[in-house]
Short mmCIF file of C-alpha atoms in Angstrom, two decimals:
data_model
loop_
_atom_site.label_atom_id
_atom_site.label_comp_id
_atom_site.label_asym_id
_atom_site.label_seq_id
_atom_site.Cartn_x
_atom_site.Cartn_y
_atom_site.Cartn_z
CA MET A 1 -45.56 6.37 -127.16
CA MET A 2 -46.83 6.69 -123.61
CA GLU A 3 -49.10 4.01 -122.23
CA ILE A 4 -52.77 4.82 -122.72
CA CYS A 5 -55.94 2.86 -122.18
CA ALA A 6 -59.22 3.39 -123.95
CA ALA A 7 -62.76 3.19 -122.54
CA LEU A 8 -65.59 2.56 -124.97
CA PRO A 9 -69.14 2.74 -123.61
CA PHE A 10 -71.62 0.50 -125.41
CA ARG A 11 -75.28 -0.42 -125.11
CA PRO A 12 -75.90 -3.70 -126.96
CA GLU A 13 -79.66 -3.76 -126.33
CA ASN A 14 -81.91 -2.02 -128.87
CA PRO A 15 -79.14 0.29 -130.12
CA LYS A 16 -79.37 3.23 -132.51
CA THR A 17 -83.07 3.82 -132.07
CA ARG A 18 -82.95 6.95 -134.23
CA LEU A 19 -82.35 4.60 -137.16
CA SER A 20 -85.49 2.59 -136.41
CA GLY A 21 -87.31 4.24 -139.31
CA ILE A 22 -84.99 2.51 -141.74
CA LEU A 23 -83.56 -0.51 -139.87
CA THR A 24 -85.21 -3.28 -137.85
CA GLU A 25 -83.97 -3.93 -134.33
CA ALA A 26 -81.96 -6.94 -135.51
CA GLU A 27 -80.42 -4.82 -138.26
CA ARG A 28 -79.60 -2.02 -135.85
CA THR A 29 -77.90 -4.53 -133.57
CA ALA A 30 -75.77 -5.89 -136.42
CA PHE A 31 -74.96 -2.41 -137.69
CA ALA A 32 -74.00 -1.14 -134.22
CA ASP A 33 -71.74 -4.21 -133.87
CA ALA A 34 -70.07 -3.38 -137.18
CA MET A 35 -69.44 0.23 -136.15
CA LEU A 36 -68.02 -0.90 -132.80
CA HIS A 37 -65.78 -3.32 -134.67
CA ASP A 38 -64.41 -0.46 -136.77
CA VAL A 39 -63.58 1.59 -133.67
CA VAL A 40 -61.92 -1.39 -131.95
CA SER A 41 -59.89 -2.10 -135.11
CA ALA A 42 -58.65 1.47 -135.28
CA LEU A 43 -57.64 1.33 -131.61
CA ARG A 44 -55.85 -1.97 -132.18
CA ASP A 45 -54.00 -0.45 -135.16
CA ALA A 46 -52.99 2.43 -132.88
CA GLU A 47 -51.89 -0.14 -130.24
CA ILE A 48 -54.22 1.23 -127.58
CA PRO A 49 -55.81 -1.46 -125.38
CA VAL A 50 -59.55 -0.96 -124.97
CA THR A 51 -62.14 -1.84 -122.36
CA ILE A 52 -65.75 -1.89 -123.54
CA LEU A 53 -68.00 -0.65 -120.75
CA SER A 54 -71.15 -2.49 -121.71
CA THR A 55 -74.63 -2.26 -120.23
CA ALA A 56 -75.08 -6.03 -120.81
CA GLU A 57 -73.06 -9.18 -121.43
CA TYR A 58 -71.16 -8.78 -124.66
CA ALA A 59 -68.15 -10.27 -126.41
CA CYS A 60 -65.82 -8.52 -128.83
CA GLU A 61 -62.61 -9.83 -130.29
CA GLY A 62 -59.65 -7.62 -129.45
CA ALA A 63 -61.28 -5.88 -126.49
CA SER A 64 -61.98 -6.67 -122.86
CA VAL A 65 -65.56 -6.16 -121.76
CA ALA A 66 -66.74 -4.94 -118.37
CA VAL A 67 -70.47 -5.01 -117.66
CA ARG A 68 -71.66 -1.86 -115.90
CA ASN A 69 -75.09 -1.54 -114.35
CA GLU A 70 -74.92 2.21 -113.96
CA GLY A 71 -75.26 5.31 -116.07
CA LEU A 72 -72.81 6.39 -118.75
CA ASN A 73 -71.22 9.14 -116.67
CA GLU A 74 -71.00 6.99 -113.54
CA ALA A 75 -69.34 4.12 -115.43
CA LEU A 76 -66.85 6.42 -117.13
CA ASN A 77 -66.01 8.37 -114.01
CA ARG A 78 -65.37 5.15 -112.12
CA PHE A 79 -63.08 4.06 -114.95
CA LEU A 80 -61.22 7.37 -114.69
CA SER A 81 -60.80 7.09 -110.91
CA ASP A 82 -59.46 3.57 -111.26
CA SER A 83 -57.03 4.28 -114.09
CA GLY A 84 -53.35 4.78 -113.44
CA LYS A 85 -52.70 5.90 -117.04
CA PRO A 86 -54.01 8.50 -119.46
CA VAL A 87 -57.47 7.55 -120.73
CA LEU A 88 -59.01 7.86 -124.18
CA ILE A 89 -62.81 7.80 -124.04
CA ILE A 90 -64.23 6.99 -127.42
CA MET A 91 -67.79 6.41 -128.58
CA SER A 92 -68.83 3.26 -130.44
CA ASP A 93 -70.63 4.92 -133.35
CA LEU A 94 -67.60 6.43 -135.09
CA PRO A 95 -67.02 4.13 -138.04
CA LEU A 96 -64.77 6.62 -139.84
CA VAL A 97 -62.03 6.69 -137.22
CA THR A 98 -58.66 5.34 -138.28
CA ARG A 99 -55.30 4.70 -136.66
CA GLU A 100 -54.02 8.03 -138.01
CA THR A 101 -56.93 10.07 -136.70
CA ILE A 102 -56.67 8.50 -133.24
CA LEU A 103 -52.94 9.21 -133.17
CA ARG A 104 -53.74 12.89 -133.83
CA VAL A 105 -55.73 12.89 -130.58
CA VAL A 106 -53.35 11.05 -128.28
CA SER A 107 -50.29 12.90 -129.54
CA THR A 108 -51.61 16.18 -128.14
CA GLU A 109 -49.27 18.07 -125.86
CA LYS A 110 -52.18 19.48 -123.90
CA ASP A 111 -53.76 17.99 -120.78
CA ILE A 112 -57.03 17.26 -122.53
CA ALA A 113 -57.92 16.66 -126.19
CA VAL A 114 -61.55 16.82 -127.27
CA VAL A 115 -63.16 15.85 -130.54
CA PRO A 116 -66.65 17.36 -130.73
CA GLY A 117 -69.46 15.39 -132.28
CA THR A 118 -71.72 17.11 -134.77
CA GLY A 119 -74.49 18.75 -132.78
CA GLY A 120 -72.48 19.62 -129.68
CA GLY A 121 -71.71 16.19 -128.24
CA THR A 122 -68.30 14.76 -127.36
CA ASN A 123 -67.09 11.94 -129.57
CA ILE A 124 -63.57 11.45 -128.22
CA LEU A 125 -61.98 12.73 -125.06
CA PHE A 126 -58.35 12.20 -124.11
CA ILE A 127 -57.51 12.82 -120.48
CA ARG A 128 -53.89 12.80 -119.43
CA ASN A 129 -54.57 12.85 -115.68
CA PRO A 130 -57.73 10.77 -115.21
CA LYS A 131 -57.73 11.01 -111.43
CA ALA A 132 -58.56 14.71 -111.56
CA TYR A 133 -61.14 14.91 -114.35
CA ARG A 134 -64.83 13.97 -114.29
CA VAL A 135 -66.94 13.66 -117.44
CA GLN A 136 -70.48 14.83 -118.01
CA TYR A 137 -71.93 13.39 -121.20
CA TYR A 138 -75.32 13.99 -122.88
CA GLY A 139 -76.59 17.12 -124.62
CA TYR A 140 -74.12 19.95 -125.15
CA SER A 141 -71.30 17.99 -123.52
CA PHE A 142 -68.60 19.44 -125.80
CA LYS A 143 -68.99 22.81 -124.11
CA ARG A 144 -69.21 21.27 -120.63
CA HIS A 145 -66.04 19.23 -121.16
CA LEU A 146 -64.21 22.43 -122.10
CA GLU A 147 -65.58 24.16 -119.01
CA ILE A 148 -64.61 21.30 -116.70
CA ALA A 149 -61.03 21.44 -118.04
CA GLU A 150 -60.97 25.20 -117.53
CA GLN A 151 -62.15 24.88 -113.93
CA LEU A 152 -59.29 22.44 -113.34
CA ASN A 153 -56.77 24.73 -115.08
CA MET A 154 -56.11 22.02 -117.64
CA THR A 155 -54.96 22.96 -121.16
CA VAL A 156 -57.19 21.80 -123.99
CA ASP A 157 -56.77 20.85 -127.64
CA VAL A 158 -59.87 20.77 -129.82
CA ILE A 159 -59.14 18.36 -132.65
CA ASP A 160 -60.55 19.30 -136.03
CA SER A 161 -61.56 16.11 -137.85
CA LEU A 162 -64.59 15.25 -139.95
CA ARG A 163 -63.86 11.52 -139.62
CA MET A 164 -63.89 11.63 -135.83
CA SER A 165 -66.71 14.17 -135.52
CA THR A 166 -69.05 12.05 -137.62
CA ASP A 167 -71.13 10.00 -135.21
CA VAL A 168 -73.76 7.90 -136.93
CA ASP A 169 -77.12 8.49 -135.30
CA GLU A 170 -79.55 9.59 -137.98
CA PRO A 171 -80.31 8.29 -141.47
CA GLU A 172 -78.56 11.37 -142.94
CA ASP A 173 -75.30 10.28 -141.32
CA LEU A 174 -75.19 7.21 -143.56
CA VAL A 175 -74.24 9.49 -146.46
CA GLU A 176 -70.86 10.31 -144.90
CA LEU A 177 -70.27 6.67 -143.97
CA LEU A 178 -70.94 5.49 -147.53
CA ILE A 179 -68.72 8.24 -148.97
CA HIS A 180 -65.73 7.97 -146.63
CA GLY A 181 -66.01 4.56 -144.95
CA ASN A 182 -63.71 1.64 -145.59
CA GLY A 183 -64.49 -0.83 -142.81
CA SER A 184 -67.11 -3.21 -141.44
CA ALA A 185 -69.92 -0.70 -141.04
CA LYS A 186 -69.76 0.46 -144.64
CA GLN A 187 -69.53 -3.13 -145.76
CA TRP A 188 -72.59 -4.03 -143.68
CA LEU A 189 -74.56 -1.24 -145.33
CA GLU A 190 -73.53 -2.35 -148.80
CA GLU A 191 -74.31 -5.99 -148.08
CA ASN A 192 -77.72 -4.91 -146.90
CA GLY A 193 -78.61 -3.02 -150.04
CA PHE A 194 -77.64 0.53 -149.16
CA SER A 195 -75.90 2.67 -151.74
CA LEU A 196 -75.25 6.25 -152.68
CA CYS A 197 -77.40 7.93 -155.25
CA ALA A 198 -75.84 10.92 -156.97
CA GLU A 199 -78.36 11.51 -159.71
CA ASN A 200 -79.97 14.84 -158.91
CA GLY A 201 -77.41 17.25 -157.51
CA ARG A 202 -77.07 16.36 -153.82
CA VAL A 203 -75.85 12.93 -152.88
CA SER A 204 -78.50 10.79 -151.21
CA VAL A 205 -78.80 7.24 -149.88
CA LYS A 206 -81.06 4.52 -151.24
CA ARG A 207 -81.80 1.01 -150.09
CA GLY A 208 -82.44 -1.10 -153.14
CA GLU A 209 -84.35 1.35 -155.31
CA THR A 210 -85.94 3.27 -152.44
CA ARG A 211 -84.47 6.60 -151.49
CA ILE A 212 -83.87 6.87 -147.73
CA VAL A 213 -82.47 10.40 -147.33
CA MET B 1 -44.13 29.38 -148.47
CA MET B 2 -44.67 29.03 -152.18
CA GLU B 3 -46.78 31.57 -154.01
CA ILE B 4 -50.41 30.58 -154.24
CA CYS B 5 -53.52 32.33 -155.40
CA ALA B 6 -57.05 31.60 -154.32
CA ALA B 7 -60.24 31.61 -156.38
CA LEU B 8 -63.52 32.05 -154.58
CA PRO B 9 -66.73 31.68 -156.61
CA PHE B 10 -69.64 33.77 -155.34
CA ARG B 11 -73.20 34.47 -156.36
CA PRO B 12 -74.38 37.69 -154.70
CA GLU B 13 -77.94 37.52 -156.06
CA ASN B 14 -80.53 35.65 -154.00
CA PRO B 15 -77.93 33.51 -152.20
CA LYS B 16 -78.44 30.52 -149.89
CA THR B 17 -81.96 29.72 -151.07
CA ARG B 18 -82.08 26.60 -148.89
CA LEU B 19 -82.21 28.97 -145.91
CA SER B 20 -85.24 30.81 -147.28
CA GLY B 21 -87.52 29.04 -144.80
CA ILE B 22 -85.81 30.88 -141.96
CA LEU B 23 -84.22 33.99 -143.53
CA THR B 24 -85.61 36.67 -145.85
CA GLU B 25 -83.73 37.41 -149.06
CA ALA B 26 -82.18 40.53 -147.51
CA GLU B 27 -81.09 38.49 -144.50
CA ARG B 28 -79.65 35.75 -146.68
CA THR B 29 -77.69 38.37 -148.60
CA ALA B 30 -76.24 39.82 -145.39
CA PHE B 31 -75.50 36.38 -143.96
CA ALA B 32 -73.79 35.21 -147.17
CA ASP B 33 -71.69 38.39 -147.10
CA ALA B 34 -70.67 37.66 -143.52
CA MET B 35 -69.63 34.10 -144.38
CA LEU B 36 -67.66 35.33 -147.38
CA HIS B 37 -65.98 37.86 -145.12
CA ASP B 38 -64.88 35.07 -142.78
CA VAL B 39 -63.34 33.10 -145.64
CA VAL B 40 -61.55 36.18 -147.02
CA SER B 41 -60.22 36.99 -143.53
CA ALA B 42 -58.82 33.49 -143.10
CA LEU B 43 -57.12 33.72 -146.50
CA ARG B 44 -55.67 37.11 -145.61
CA ASP B 45 -54.36 35.68 -142.32
CA ALA B 46 -52.76 32.89 -144.33
CA GLU B 47 -51.31 35.51 -146.72
CA ILE B 48 -52.98 34.04 -149.77
CA PRO B 49 -54.28 36.64 -152.27
CA VAL B 50 -57.82 35.92 -153.42
CA THR B 51 -59.91 36.67 -156.48
CA ILE B 52 -63.66 36.50 -156.04
CA LEU B 53 -65.25 35.15 -159.20
CA SER B 54 -68.63 36.79 -158.90
CA THR B 55 -71.72 36.37 -161.04
CA ALA B 56 -72.51 40.09 -160.57
CA GLU B 57 -70.85 43.36 -159.58
CA TYR B 58 -69.58 43.05 -156.04
CA ALA B 59 -67.07 44.70 -153.75
CA CYS B 60 -65.16 43.08 -150.92
CA GLU B 61 -62.37 44.56 -148.86
CA GLY B 62 -59.20 42.53 -149.08
CA ALA B 63 -60.10 40.72 -152.29
CA SER B 64 -60.12 41.49 -156.00
CA VAL B 65 -63.37 40.78 -157.76
CA ALA B 66 -63.80 39.51 -161.32
CA VAL B 67 -67.31 39.35 -162.75
CA ARG B 68 -67.93 36.16 -164.68
CA ASN B 69 -70.97 35.63 -166.88
CA GLU B 70 -70.50 31.92 -167.20
CA GLY B 71 -71.06 28.78 -165.17
CA LEU B 72 -69.13 27.84 -162.06
CA ASN B 73 -67.01 25.20 -163.76
CA GLU B 74 -66.30 27.38 -166.80
CA ALA B 75 -65.22 30.31 -164.64
CA LEU B 76 -62.98 28.17 -162.46
CA ASN B 77 -61.43 26.28 -165.35
CA ARG B 78 -60.62 29.55 -167.10
CA PHE B 79 -59.00 30.75 -163.88
CA LEU B 80 -56.93 27.56 -163.73
CA SER B 81 -55.81 27.88 -167.38
CA ASP B 82 -54.76 31.46 -166.80
CA SER B 83 -52.88 30.89 -163.55
CA GLY B 84 -49.14 30.58 -163.44
CA LYS B 85 -49.16 29.52 -159.80
CA PRO B 86 -50.76 26.84 -157.65
CA VAL B 87 -54.47 27.57 -157.09
CA LEU B 88 -56.62 27.16 -154.03
CA ILE B 89 -60.31 27.00 -154.91
CA ILE B 90 -62.43 27.71 -151.87
CA MET B 91 -66.17 28.07 -151.43
CA SER B 92 -67.73 31.15 -149.84
CA ASP B 93 -69.97 29.36 -147.33
CA LEU B 94 -67.25 28.01 -145.02
CA PRO B 95 -67.41 30.35 -142.01
CA LEU B 96 -65.42 27.97 -139.79
CA VAL B 97 -62.21 28.07 -141.83
CA THR B 98 -59.18 29.60 -140.15
CA ARG B 99 -55.62 30.44 -141.08
CA GLU B 100 -54.44 27.20 -139.48
CA THR B 101 -56.91 24.99 -141.33
CA ILE B 102 -56.07 26.60 -144.67
CA LEU B 103 -52.36 26.10 -144.00
CA ARG B 104 -53.06 22.40 -143.49
CA VAL B 105 -54.37 22.29 -147.07
CA VAL B 106 -51.70 24.28 -148.86
CA SER B 107 -48.83 22.60 -147.00
CA THR B 108 -49.66 19.27 -148.62
CA GLU B 109 -46.79 17.54 -150.38
CA LYS B 110 -49.18 15.96 -152.87
CA ASP B 111 -50.20 17.36 -156.26
CA ILE B 112 -53.79 17.89 -155.17
CA ALA B 113 -55.43 18.42 -151.77
CA VAL B 114 -59.18 18.04 -151.42
CA VAL B 115 -61.46 18.91 -148.54
CA PRO B 116 -64.82 17.20 -149.04
CA GLY B 117 -68.00 18.98 -148.10
CA THR B 118 -70.60 17.13 -146.09
CA GLY B 119 -72.83 15.34 -148.58
CA GLY B 120 -70.18 14.59 -151.21
CA GLY B 121 -69.34 18.07 -152.48
CA THR B 122 -65.93 19.71 -152.69
CA ASN B 123 -65.34 22.58 -150.29
CA ILE B 124 -61.67 23.30 -150.92
CA LEU B 125 -59.40 22.12 -153.71
CA PHE B 126 -55.70 22.87 -153.92
CA ILE B 127 -54.13 22.31 -157.33
CA ARG B 128 -50.38 22.55 -157.63
CA ASN B 129 -50.32 22.48 -161.43
CA PRO B 130 -53.44 24.34 -162.52
CA LYS B 131 -52.69 24.12 -166.25
CA ALA B 132 -53.29 20.39 -166.26
CA TYR B 133 -56.36 20.05 -164.03
CA ARG B 134 -60.00 20.77 -164.81
CA VAL B 135 -62.71 20.92 -162.15
CA GLN B 136 -66.23 19.54 -162.29
CA TYR B 137 -68.35 20.89 -159.45
CA TYR B 138 -71.97 20.09 -158.46
CA GLY B 139 -73.36 16.88 -156.98
CA TYR B 140 -70.88 14.19 -155.98
CA SER B 141 -67.91 16.33 -157.01
CA PHE B 142 -65.63 15.03 -154.25
CA LYS B 143 -65.48 11.65 -155.96
CA ARG B 144 -65.10 13.20 -159.41
CA HIS B 145 -62.23 15.40 -158.28
CA LEU B 146 -60.42 12.32 -156.99
CA GLU B 147 -61.06 10.53 -160.27
CA ILE B 148 -59.82 13.45 -162.36
CA ALA B 149 -56.58 13.51 -160.35
CA GLU B 150 -56.18 9.77 -160.82
CA GLN B 151 -56.65 10.04 -164.57
CA LEU B 152 -53.88 12.63 -164.61
CA ASN B 153 -51.62 10.48 -162.38
CA MET B 154 -51.64 13.22 -159.76
CA THR B 155 -51.16 12.33 -156.11
CA VAL B 156 -53.97 13.34 -153.76
CA ASP B 157 -54.34 14.31 -150.10
CA VAL B 158 -57.81 14.19 -148.58
CA ILE B 159 -57.79 16.63 -145.67
CA ASP B 160 -59.78 15.58 -142.63
CA SER B 161 -61.32 18.69 -141.07
CA LEU B 162 -64.74 19.37 -139.61
CA ARG B 163 -64.20 23.13 -139.82
CA MET B 164 -63.47 23.05 -143.53
CA SER B 165 -66.02 20.34 -144.37
CA THR B 166 -68.85 22.31 -142.79
CA ASP B 167 -70.53 24.25 -145.58
CA VAL B 168 -73.55 26.18 -144.43
CA ASP B 169 -76.50 25.39 -146.69
CA GLU B 170 -79.33 24.14 -144.52
CA PRO B 171 -80.83 25.38 -141.25
CA GLU B 172 -79.23 22.38 -139.45
CA ASP B 173 -75.79 23.69 -140.41
CA LEU B 174 -76.32 26.75 -138.20
CA VAL B 175 -75.81 24.51 -135.16
CA GLU B 176 -72.15 23.89 -136.02
CA LEU B 177 -71.61 27.56 -136.84
CA LEU B 178 -73.02 28.69 -133.49
CA ILE B 179 -70.98 26.06 -131.62
CA HIS B 180 -67.62 26.51 -133.34
CA GLY B 181 -67.76 29.91 -135.05
CA ASN B 182 -65.81 32.96 -133.98
CA GLY B 183 -66.15 35.40 -136.87
CA SER B 184 -68.58 37.63 -138.74
CA ALA B 185 -71.11 34.96 -139.69
CA LYS B 186 -71.58 33.79 -136.12
CA GLN B 187 -71.80 37.41 -135.00
CA TRP B 188 -74.43 38.11 -137.66
CA LEU B 189 -76.53 35.21 -136.41
CA GLU B 190 -76.26 36.36 -132.81
CA GLU B 191 -77.10 39.96 -133.69
CA ASN B 192 -80.15 38.69 -135.50
CA GLY B 193 -81.53 36.74 -132.59
CA PHE B 194 -80.18 33.25 -133.24
CA SER B 195 -78.87 31.20 -130.35
CA LEU B 196 -78.21 27.66 -129.28
CA CYS B 197 -80.72 25.83 -127.17
CA ALA B 198 -79.36 22.92 -125.17
CA GLU B 199 -82.33 22.17 -122.99
CA ASN B 200 -83.58 18.77 -124.07
CA GLY B 201 -80.65 16.53 -124.92
CA ARG B 202 -79.65 17.46 -128.46
CA VAL B 203 -78.48 20.95 -129.17
CA SER B 204 -80.85 22.95 -131.34
CA VAL B 205 -81.09 26.47 -132.72
CA LYS B 206 -83.72 29.04 -131.86
CA ARG B 207 -84.42 32.52 -133.15
CA GLY B 208 -85.76 34.57 -130.31
CA GLU B 209 -87.93 32.02 -128.54
CA THR B 210 -88.80 30.01 -131.66
CA ARG B 211 -86.98 26.77 -132.26
CA ILE B 212 -85.63 26.54 -135.84
CA VAL B 213 -83.97 23.12 -135.92
#
């Protein structure tokens, strides 16, 4: 396989605020760590070296960490400019990614491969020629990343994967993690009392005996 | 390709009640028709003949219709007993399915292929030996369908696809349809005033000028 490097943006301080209705800040920090660990493990299994672009000091086994005091897009675009190899940009809140799913992305024959996040974001972006491409995250970035590729006459693959499109932001997203997960993040949830509840039709999530979603 | 037949359960009366906060009954009926049309088109493109198992009289170009006055599981299990060929069971509310995604399912080398729905349901189920298998839909059916296969010593493929896992039940699901759709259901939404709104970070859906989700 060609040489690839991965960039993984991460904000260790007060992460996953949309889960603050159900998790304390300390819990969100531990849970975000567990999700990051799952992504790093999948990259390691796929033999893709990863640099965590962190907004603060941070340590993670199996990854190098670079502290970046700039915005997400600025940090990523600097990484792209500096890279001599194809780059895989991957978000930290994708606890369902696996070696196999990542290999589906990087084995594209197109110039760019995009995995949309639910709700129009961009969860994973593979860029064969990183010198030429500039990212623009936030909001409806999936569409923008397609447009940027088109402006550059780059060919694009949109990868169809529930596991990679599932970014965990909201309490509802825990349902998919508890159903399909098999790593640290699912284990963290279980150790902290979360479980599926399939009593009345739709599957929901409870913590202890309290229904969450 | 081997011969396959598809079974598509459908309830034409008062469909998609979880959308009743945003669509009238007449609109839900038209929208459900459009989604069904998208699924039937994808099956036709994949050259898989389909029988709609309908709870009431219904007509659909490109499909045969059988009226069934029994429950979902009873109707499907009768279909399985009666079939001499591998069966693809597919739900009617999957407007993002395409020929290519369906071919991913039926080209499995396993005995069973399952596409989970978001929230633990079963959106698509391919059964190579339909005489031996019995379905059990509703609730956490994804897990049950895996267990039933295991009890029968059948091998299972779980197919990882956002397009096929996206069943449209709730207003939130319209976001994915408007982002990724390219068929009748998306067109119906657009003709009826629905559009994406990407102004403030997250992508949302509006009808006219009114934000829906």
